[in-house]
Amino acid sequence: DPKIIQKPKYLVAVTGSEKILICEQYLGHNAMYWYRQSAKKPLEFMFSYSYQKLMDNQTASSRFQPQSSKKNHLDLQITALKPDDSATYFCASSQYGGAGAETLYFGSGTRLTVL
Amino acid sequence: GDSVTQTEGQVALSEEDFLTIHCNYSASGYPTLFWYVQYPGEGPQLLFRASRDKEKGSSRGFEATYDKGTTSFHLRKASVQESDSAVYYCALSADSNYQLIWGSGTKLIIKP
């Protein structure tokens, strides 16, 4: 059974709309992350959360907002969608999320296409 | 700043060929080095990691040795199979970072 669940697997949106990408992890981890993967940037870090607190944000645009309602949830809200936002978005988790060498566990991704 | 360089964007081999994917890094101190593999339609998954000079990581027939002298962590496999077709990422974790520093990835294509 997958330990990190991302929903939906595929998502098509129109320019200017808003979407929420869902992520739940069942590994008992305390840290969660969002990454983006596109043809332009193979694997791009976006956010990290540890114990439901934002630890790092490398996303320049405020259109991307993570939402953590529970320790094992980290959703990603994207507003005012643009075609350039088309990418596969991966959720990941790790045991603690502190600085240092933790192994990341990834979900299978949500492929977003913005028309 | 810290960085990881993978020189091969794509490698095409036949089954049973020897594989080398080069990874060089730039970081102070002793970063932990990782190899992740991403199969089509999936997220990356850890292949193995190494934390100190001369340490060898290995899994599924793949191996790499941490070399602080040459700042390298090259991935090797003696005999590749079609099932090894994937994208391979080298990454590092420095003490001061909350995030991994990723290489650009190397797509491995195995011709049957």
XYZ file of C-alpha atoms in Angstrom:
227
model
C 0.000 0.000 0.000
C 1.313 3.458 -0.809
C 2.479 5.260 2.313
C 2.232 8.725 0.807
C -1.041 9.417 -0.946
C -1.366 12.264 -3.408
C -4.679 13.236 -4.932
C -5.588 13.665 -7.675
C -3.103 11.858 -9.866
C -3.961 14.040 -12.861
C -5.432 17.537 -12.831
C -6.398 19.826 -15.686
C -7.156 23.472 -14.913
C -7.848 26.636 -16.833
C -5.694 29.736 -16.576
C -6.682 31.930 -13.664
C -8.396 29.197 -11.656
C -7.457 27.785 -8.254
C -6.677 24.211 -7.335
C -5.690 22.271 -4.213
C -3.309 19.336 -4.337
C -3.781 16.845 -1.518
C -1.045 14.954 0.319
C -1.327 12.523 3.226
C 1.471 10.421 4.643
C 1.165 7.311 6.785
C 4.804 6.826 7.674
C 4.552 8.543 11.056
C 6.922 11.243 9.868
C 7.087 14.734 11.318
C 8.325 16.601 8.259
C 6.672 17.063 4.894
C 7.735 18.739 1.671
C 6.564 19.847 -1.729
C 8.688 19.520 -4.849
C 7.946 20.430 -8.450
C 9.240 18.641 -11.510
C 9.077 20.009 -15.043
C 11.069 19.866 -18.232
C 12.761 23.149 -17.252
C 13.802 22.118 -13.743
C 14.102 18.410 -13.098
C 13.449 18.529 -9.332
C 12.757 21.823 -7.621
C 12.269 22.207 -3.883
C 9.265 24.342 -2.917
C 8.440 24.070 0.807
C 9.314 22.145 3.903
C 7.270 21.753 7.085
C 8.369 20.234 10.348
C 5.848 19.559 13.137
C 3.357 21.568 11.081
C 5.550 24.663 11.018
C 7.013 26.159 7.850
C 10.758 25.598 7.855
C 11.801 26.693 4.393
C 10.130 28.338 1.431
C 11.951 28.510 -1.884
C 8.903 29.484 -3.925
C 9.013 33.062 -5.077
C 5.314 33.358 -5.764
C 2.688 33.809 -3.054
C 0.238 32.021 -5.361
C 1.535 28.801 -3.855
C 0.334 28.250 -0.295
C 0.889 25.053 1.681
C -1.793 24.102 4.194
C -1.184 21.743 7.090
C -4.386 20.824 8.935
C -2.876 17.731 10.599
C 0.636 16.490 11.181
C 0.338 13.957 8.371
C -1.308 16.301 5.872
C 0.300 18.941 3.709
C -1.889 20.240 0.927
C -0.785 22.755 -1.683
C -3.145 25.506 -2.779
C -2.315 27.196 -6.070
C -4.222 30.321 -7.065
C -4.385 32.313 -10.289
C -3.001 29.367 -12.246
C -0.747 30.008 -15.232
C 0.327 27.664 -18.027
C 3.882 27.857 -16.625
C 2.607 26.122 -13.473
C 2.126 22.952 -15.514
C 4.339 20.336 -13.890
C 4.263 17.264 -11.708
C 4.063 18.145 -8.033
C 5.552 15.690 -5.570
C 4.873 15.500 -1.889
C 7.561 13.971 0.305
C 8.169 13.263 3.966
C 11.021 12.523 6.344
C 11.352 11.525 9.966
C 12.132 14.867 11.595
C 12.907 17.559 9.024
C 15.769 19.121 10.840
C 18.896 20.207 9.117
C 20.919 17.235 8.068
C 20.868 14.038 6.189
C 17.401 12.574 6.277
C 16.046 10.247 3.637
C 13.084 11.637 1.759
C 10.112 9.449 0.851
C 8.102 10.647 -2.125
C 4.548 10.188 -3.270
C 3.762 9.341 -6.860
C 2.892 12.926 -7.758
C 0.059 15.024 -9.149
C 0.462 15.964 -12.788
C -1.023 19.420 -13.281
C -1.795 20.792 -16.724
C -2.909 24.421 -17.017
C -4.613 25.346 -20.285
C 26.851 27.703 -2.350
C 26.571 23.947 -2.313
C 26.011 22.233 -5.634
C 25.823 18.855 -7.360
C 26.857 18.285 -10.953
C 25.790 15.341 -13.066
C 27.502 15.590 -16.417
C 25.425 13.064 -18.344
C 21.896 14.117 -19.141
C 21.179 10.773 -20.778
C 22.974 7.442 -21.041
C 21.973 4.743 -23.507
C 23.321 1.225 -22.985
C 22.571 -2.329 -23.968
C 21.702 -5.027 -21.429
C 24.723 -6.378 -19.532
C 26.785 -3.237 -20.258
C 28.761 -1.537 -17.503
C 27.220 1.686 -16.202
C 28.903 4.785 -14.854
C 27.010 7.971 -14.048
C 29.226 10.782 -12.839
C 28.408 12.928 -9.842
C 30.630 15.682 -8.503
C 29.768 17.954 -5.641
C 30.816 21.210 -4.066
C 30.218 21.659 -0.345
C 32.179 22.390 2.780
C 32.778 19.819 5.457
C 31.342 16.329 5.126
C 27.972 16.417 3.394
C 25.919 13.254 3.178
C 25.618 12.059 -0.406
C 22.639 10.249 -1.901
C 21.582 8.472 -5.036
C 17.869 8.470 -5.763
C 16.146 6.624 -8.620
C 12.905 7.644 -10.286
C 10.973 5.118 -12.342
C 8.376 6.311 -14.861
C 5.176 7.503 -13.202
C 6.660 7.399 -9.703
C 8.393 9.724 -7.297
C 12.108 9.432 -6.585
C 13.147 6.753 -4.106
C 16.374 6.322 -2.226
C 18.868 3.964 -3.796
C 21.518 4.423 -1.077
C 23.539 7.031 0.775
C 27.005 7.586 2.248
C 28.171 9.928 4.977
C 31.951 9.747 5.215
C 35.013 9.587 3.059
C 35.651 6.172 1.410
C 32.254 4.848 2.518
C 30.611 2.701 -0.148
C 26.887 2.745 -0.619
C 25.199 -0.065 -2.528
C 21.806 -1.456 -3.435
C 20.330 -3.637 -6.201
C 23.747 -4.092 -7.789
C 24.448 -0.351 -7.907
C 27.282 1.131 -5.898
C 29.105 4.390 -5.314
C 32.045 5.377 -3.135
C 32.280 8.683 -1.324
C 35.515 10.334 -2.435
C 36.271 13.573 -0.642
C 39.566 14.003 -2.476
C 37.919 14.214 -5.881
C 34.563 15.421 -4.471
C 32.804 12.644 -6.339
C 30.165 9.976 -5.777
C 29.942 8.190 -9.133
C 27.238 5.578 -9.629
C 28.300 2.249 -11.117
C 26.725 -1.045 -12.005
C 28.543 -3.956 -13.579
C 25.703 -5.310 -15.710
C 22.576 -3.278 -16.381
C 19.143 -4.740 -17.074
C 16.172 -3.328 -18.914
C 14.428 -2.845 -15.562
C 17.123 -0.328 -14.597
C 15.699 2.183 -17.081
C 14.961 5.244 -14.955
C 16.213 8.683 -14.033
C 19.016 8.758 -11.468
C 19.594 11.744 -9.208
C 22.649 12.496 -7.130
C 21.977 14.725 -4.118
C 23.722 16.097 -1.083
C 22.691 17.223 2.336
C 24.873 19.780 4.055
C 24.596 20.352 7.786
C 23.202 23.835 7.399
C 20.419 22.956 4.991
C 16.877 21.855 5.580
C 16.720 20.679 2.016
C 18.637 18.393 -0.269
C 20.698 19.840 -3.089
C 19.854 17.875 -6.229
C 21.754 17.177 -9.389
C 20.011 17.626 -12.719
C 19.367 13.905 -13.152
C 20.586 11.315 -15.667
C 18.132 9.370 -17.753
C 19.274 5.776 -18.250
C 17.929 4.042 -21.324
C 18.541 0.334 -21.720
C 18.160 -0.997 -25.225
C 16.783 -4.556 -25.246
